[in-house]
Structure formats: structure tokens, C-alpha cells
Amino acid sequence: MKKAQEKKNIILIGYMGTGKSTLGRKAAKALGYRFIDTDVRIEEEEGSTISEMFSQKGEEYFRRCETDLLKRLETEPGGMILATGGGLPMRQENAACLKRLGVVIYLKASVETLIERLQGDTKRPLLSEGDLRDKIEAMLKIRGPVYEALADFCLETDRMTFYEMISEMEKMQEN
Ligand code: S3P
């Protein structure tokens, strides 16, 4: 296994509920990376939840925190697995930053799976109103092509076990 500093960073992107944080945490442990979750890091730095940030300071404020955090992560040593918020790659400057940071992996899930995973969620302000299926479908129409264009690899999370995904990730970082 390579030393932490020699490892390329691995960046997980994808829609809410695709399992970026869960897979990222497990893979980091298995492959000897450090794990960073942009949402968690921002919540810690701001001392408030994402929902509070959206309602008290607005989405734009949160988006600025994401960009600011990415810029700081670019100056850190390699060997991290980064789970990103679902909307983070939508800003062009963020997408460019992710590309520079490392290997970008798009976690994909079917709408049915996403509905199952996101039903009853109270932590994601963008899903708090309206019909869940309509919301997911409409957002994926816009976001899907952006995720696809940015990604170096794609993992179909519906069909794969964590074990399979982690061993794919190990191969990707070696190439
Ligand atoms: C968002 C996704 C969330 C979080 C915020 C906005 C989005 O992260 O960053 O609620 O715009 O898709 P997850 O993808 O980890 O749920």
C-alpha cells in the first residue's frame, strides 16, 4: 500500500442520498486515507447546521463556504477521500478545483433508490418542500450531465456492495 502523502486524492460527487459520506468513510478506513466530508467540515467551522445556514444566511452563503473550503483543501497534502455536497460541483470554479484535487468519482443511484433513501429526511433544506420524486427528477436533469462531465469514473451504487466499490476505488487511484 502507498504512503498517505503519495496517494492521489479521491473525490466523491453525486446527488444527495447516493452514499458519498458512508462510502467515503468506509473506503478511507479500508485504504488508509483521511476522510473529509465538506458538509460536516462546514457545519463544524460555522457552528451551525446546513438547514440553519440556509434559513438564517441563505443558500448563497453556504455555497461560498463550499468554494472557500475547497480552495483551502487544495493547499493540503494528498491522501484524502473527499465526500462533497450534492450541489458543490455545480459551480464551475468548484468543478475546476475538484479536477485539480484528484480522481473524481460519480456515485450514481436510480430515482427509486434515491426516493427510498431520502424519504422523511429533515436535514436537507433543498428537499424540504414539494413532491420528492419531481424534485429529484428535475434536479437530476440539470445536475446529471454536470456530474457525468466532471467524473473520471462512475460507480453504480444500486448494484454494487461497499466491498466492490472500495476495491474499484483502490484500482482507480493506482492508475
Ligand atoms: C445539497 C446537498 C447536501 C448539502 C446541502 C445541499 C445539494 O449534501 O450540501 O443540503 O445542493 O445537493 P449531500 O449531498 O451530502 O446530501
Tab-separated table of C-alpha atoms and ligand atoms in Angstrom:
chain	number	residue	atom	x	y	z
A	1	MET	CA	0.000	0.000	0.000
A	2	LYS	CA	1.283	3.511	-0.841
A	3	LYS	CA	2.095	6.021	1.919
A	4	ALA	CA	-0.674	8.534	2.615
A	5	GLN	CA	1.157	11.517	1.034
A	6	GLU	CA	1.816	9.597	-2.211
A	7	LYS	CA	-1.821	8.760	-2.735
A	8	LYS	CA	-3.943	10.747	-5.123
A	9	ASN	CA	-6.950	12.348	-3.502
A	10	ILE	CA	-10.267	10.688	-4.268
A	11	ILE	CA	-13.284	12.934	-4.684
A	12	LEU	CA	-16.814	11.584	-4.422
A	13	ILE	CA	-19.536	13.538	-6.198
A	14	GLY	CA	-23.204	12.801	-6.823
A	15	TYR	CA	-26.748	13.611	-5.860
A	16	MET	CA	-27.962	13.674	-2.257
A	17	GLY	CA	-28.501	10.175	-0.889
A	18	THR	CA	-26.060	8.383	-3.186
A	19	GLY	CA	-23.937	7.388	-0.182
A	20	LYS	CA	-20.897	9.635	-0.671
A	21	SER	CA	-20.322	10.083	3.073
A	22	THR	CA	-20.892	6.447	4.039
A	23	LEU	CA	-18.749	5.046	1.231
A	24	GLY	CA	-16.095	7.728	1.758
A	25	ARG	CA	-15.750	6.964	5.444
A	26	LYS	CA	-15.570	3.189	4.899
A	27	ALA	CA	-13.138	3.473	1.974
A	28	ALA	CA	-10.864	5.859	3.858
A	29	LYS	CA	-10.623	3.382	6.698
A	30	ALA	CA	-10.018	0.420	4.406
A	31	LEU	CA	-7.486	2.129	2.120
A	32	GLY	CA	-5.630	4.262	4.663
A	33	TYR	CA	-6.790	7.731	3.619
A	34	ARG	CA	-8.009	10.552	5.790
A	35	PHE	CA	-11.676	11.363	5.292
A	36	ILE	CA	-13.226	14.782	4.819
A	37	ASP	CA	-16.913	15.480	4.341
A	38	THR	CA	-17.457	19.017	3.061
A	39	ASP	CA	-20.878	19.341	4.714
A	40	VAL	CA	-19.591	18.216	8.105
A	41	ARG	CA	-16.486	20.419	7.861
A	42	ILE	CA	-18.581	23.481	7.012
A	43	GLU	CA	-21.032	22.774	9.828
A	44	GLU	CA	-18.138	22.496	12.280
A	45	GLU	CA	-16.463	25.653	11.036
A	46	GLU	CA	-19.682	27.661	11.046
A	47	GLY	CA	-21.015	26.201	14.279
A	48	SER	CA	-24.442	25.640	12.737
A	49	THR	CA	-26.278	23.053	10.703
A	50	ILE	CA	-26.765	23.352	6.961
A	51	SER	CA	-30.500	23.862	7.489
A	52	GLU	CA	-29.794	26.739	9.879
A	53	MET	CA	-27.331	28.260	7.418
A	54	PHE	CA	-29.860	28.084	4.581
A	55	SER	CA	-32.630	29.636	6.652
A	56	GLN	CA	-30.591	32.268	8.504
A	57	LYS	CA	-27.942	33.284	5.960
A	58	GLY	CA	-29.273	31.915	2.669
A	59	GLU	CA	-28.088	29.263	0.219
A	60	GLU	CA	-25.580	31.616	-1.394
A	61	TYR	CA	-23.741	31.955	1.906
A	62	PHE	CA	-23.450	28.147	2.159
A	63	ARG	CA	-22.228	27.945	-1.453
A	64	ARG	CA	-19.499	30.485	-0.668
A	65	CYS	CA	-18.420	28.337	2.291
A	66	GLU	CA	-18.113	25.353	-0.064
A	67	THR	CA	-15.893	27.260	-2.507
A	68	ASP	CA	-13.779	28.688	0.286
A	69	LEU	CA	-13.271	25.248	1.840
A	70	LEU	CA	-12.244	23.704	-1.499
A	71	LYS	CA	-9.611	26.376	-2.030
A	72	ARG	CA	-8.136	25.595	1.373
A	73	LEU	CA	-8.187	21.843	0.715
A	74	GLU	CA	-6.091	22.426	-2.421
A	75	THR	CA	-3.214	23.505	-0.208
A	76	GLU	CA	-3.351	20.353	1.951
A	77	PRO	CA	-1.232	17.220	1.345
A	78	GLY	CA	-2.640	14.291	-0.687
A	79	GLY	CA	-4.167	11.131	0.686
A	80	MET	CA	-7.703	12.294	1.374
A	81	ILE	CA	-11.065	10.987	0.356
A	82	LEU	CA	-13.439	13.889	-0.001
A	83	ALA	CA	-17.215	13.469	0.132
A	84	THR	CA	-18.798	16.553	-1.426
A	85	GLY	CA	-22.263	18.062	-1.001
A	86	GLY	CA	-24.520	17.240	-3.957
A	87	GLY	CA	-24.636	20.823	-5.214
A	88	LEU	CA	-20.948	21.595	-4.858
A	89	PRO	CA	-19.813	20.563	-8.377
A	90	MET	CA	-22.432	22.833	-9.931
A	91	ARG	CA	-20.252	25.912	-9.608
A	92	GLN	CA	-17.742	25.986	-12.407
A	93	GLU	CA	-14.901	27.180	-10.188
A	94	ASN	CA	-15.618	24.324	-7.757
A	95	ALA	CA	-15.650	21.769	-10.579
A	96	ALA	CA	-12.273	23.016	-11.791
A	97	CYS	CA	-10.931	22.817	-8.260
A	98	LEU	CA	-12.172	19.212	-7.842
A	99	LYS	CA	-10.412	18.224	-11.056
A	100	ARG	CA	-7.161	19.644	-9.744
A	101	LEU	CA	-7.638	17.970	-6.385
A	102	GLY	CA	-7.715	14.367	-7.600
A	103	VAL	CA	-9.597	11.474	-9.132
A	104	VAL	CA	-13.297	12.325	-9.353
A	105	ILE	CA	-15.811	9.509	-8.870
A	106	TYR	CA	-19.502	9.975	-9.595
A	107	LEU	CA	-21.773	7.895	-7.378
A	108	LYS	CA	-24.950	7.129	-9.264
A	109	ALA	CA	-28.260	5.813	-7.912
A	110	SER	CA	-31.650	5.278	-9.521
A	111	VAL	CA	-34.516	7.650	-8.731
A	112	GLU	CA	-36.291	4.775	-6.921
A	113	THR	CA	-33.297	4.212	-4.655
A	114	LEU	CA	-32.939	7.920	-4.010
A	115	ILE	CA	-36.606	8.221	-3.038
A	116	GLU	CA	-36.220	5.315	-0.641
A	117	ARG	CA	-33.137	6.835	0.945
A	118	LEU	CA	-34.326	10.428	1.089
A	119	GLN	CA	-37.958	9.965	2.141
A	120	GLY	CA	-38.568	11.610	5.517
A	121	ASP	CA	-35.157	13.322	5.507
A	122	THR	CA	-35.154	16.520	7.553
A	123	LYS	CA	-31.536	17.586	7.149
A	124	ARG	CA	-31.560	18.633	3.510
A	125	PRO	CA	-33.191	22.040	3.011
A	126	LEU	CA	-33.456	21.679	-0.773
A	127	LEU	CA	-35.804	18.704	-0.332
A	128	SER	CA	-37.985	20.146	2.406
A	129	GLU	CA	-40.869	21.181	0.147
A	130	GLY	CA	-42.732	19.726	-2.811
A	131	ASP	CA	-43.026	16.238	-4.252
A	132	LEU	CA	-39.810	14.287	-3.677
A	133	ARG	CA	-39.849	12.398	-6.994
A	134	ASP	CA	-40.499	15.581	-9.004
A	135	LYS	CA	-37.715	17.355	-7.185
A	136	ILE	CA	-35.188	14.570	-7.679
A	137	GLU	CA	-36.065	14.143	-11.355
A	138	ALA	CA	-35.904	17.864	-12.075
A	139	MET	CA	-32.605	18.355	-10.259
A	140	LEU	CA	-31.016	15.263	-11.820
A	141	LYS	CA	-31.889	16.549	-15.275
A	142	ILE	CA	-29.691	19.565	-14.613
A	143	ARG	CA	-27.087	18.015	-12.380
A	144	GLY	CA	-26.663	14.592	-14.019
A	145	PRO	CA	-24.818	15.887	-17.114
A	146	VAL	CA	-22.576	18.072	-14.941
A	147	TYR	CA	-21.633	15.130	-12.715
A	148	GLU	CA	-21.021	12.945	-15.799
A	149	ALA	CA	-18.823	15.519	-17.497
A	150	LEU	CA	-16.727	16.083	-14.411
A	151	ALA	CA	-16.201	12.468	-13.387
A	152	ASP	CA	-13.210	10.314	-14.222
A	153	PHE	CA	-15.131	7.216	-13.104
A	154	CYS	CA	-18.667	6.288	-12.211
A	155	LEU	CA	-19.920	3.769	-9.653
A	156	GLU	CA	-23.455	2.381	-9.878
A	157	THR	CA	-24.342	2.248	-6.195
A	158	ASP	CA	-27.621	0.356	-6.760
A	159	ARG	CA	-25.828	-2.704	-7.971
A	160	MET	CA	-22.615	-2.783	-6.000
A	161	THR	CA	-21.680	-3.682	-2.445
A	162	PHE	CA	-19.425	-1.405	-0.402
A	163	TYR	CA	-16.714	-4.025	-0.697
A	164	GLU	CA	-16.910	-3.951	-4.509
A	165	MET	CA	-16.939	-0.175	-4.653
A	166	ILE	CA	-13.924	0.123	-2.364
A	167	SER	CA	-11.898	-2.347	-4.393
A	168	GLU	CA	-12.795	-0.372	-7.565
A	169	MET	CA	-11.640	2.800	-5.832
A	170	GLU	CA	-8.353	1.184	-4.929
A	171	LYS	CA	-7.739	0.301	-8.587
A	172	MET	CA	-8.671	3.797	-9.781
A	173	GLN	CA	-6.167	5.505	-7.545
A	174	GLU	CA	-3.376	3.204	-8.664
A	175	ASN	CA	-3.794	4.051	-12.347
B	1	S3P	C1	-27.016	19.754	-1.228
B	1	S3P	C2	-26.586	18.533	-0.761
B	1	S3P	C3	-26.265	18.308	0.662
B	1	S3P	C4	-25.833	19.618	1.327
B	1	S3P	C5	-26.872	20.685	1.105
B	1	S3P	C6	-27.139	20.965	-0.367
B	1	S3P	C7	-27.337	19.871	-2.674
B	1	S3P	O1	-25.219	17.341	0.783
B	1	S3P	O2	-24.597	20.044	0.820
B	1	S3P	O3	-28.062	20.275	1.752
B	1	S3P	O4	-27.399	21.002	-3.186
B	1	S3P	O5	-27.495	18.816	-3.325
B	1	S3P	P1	-25.416	15.754	0.484
B	1	S3P	O6	-25.251	15.569	-1.000
B	1	S3P	O7	-24.297	15.130	1.250
B	1	S3P	O8	-26.747	15.382	0.985
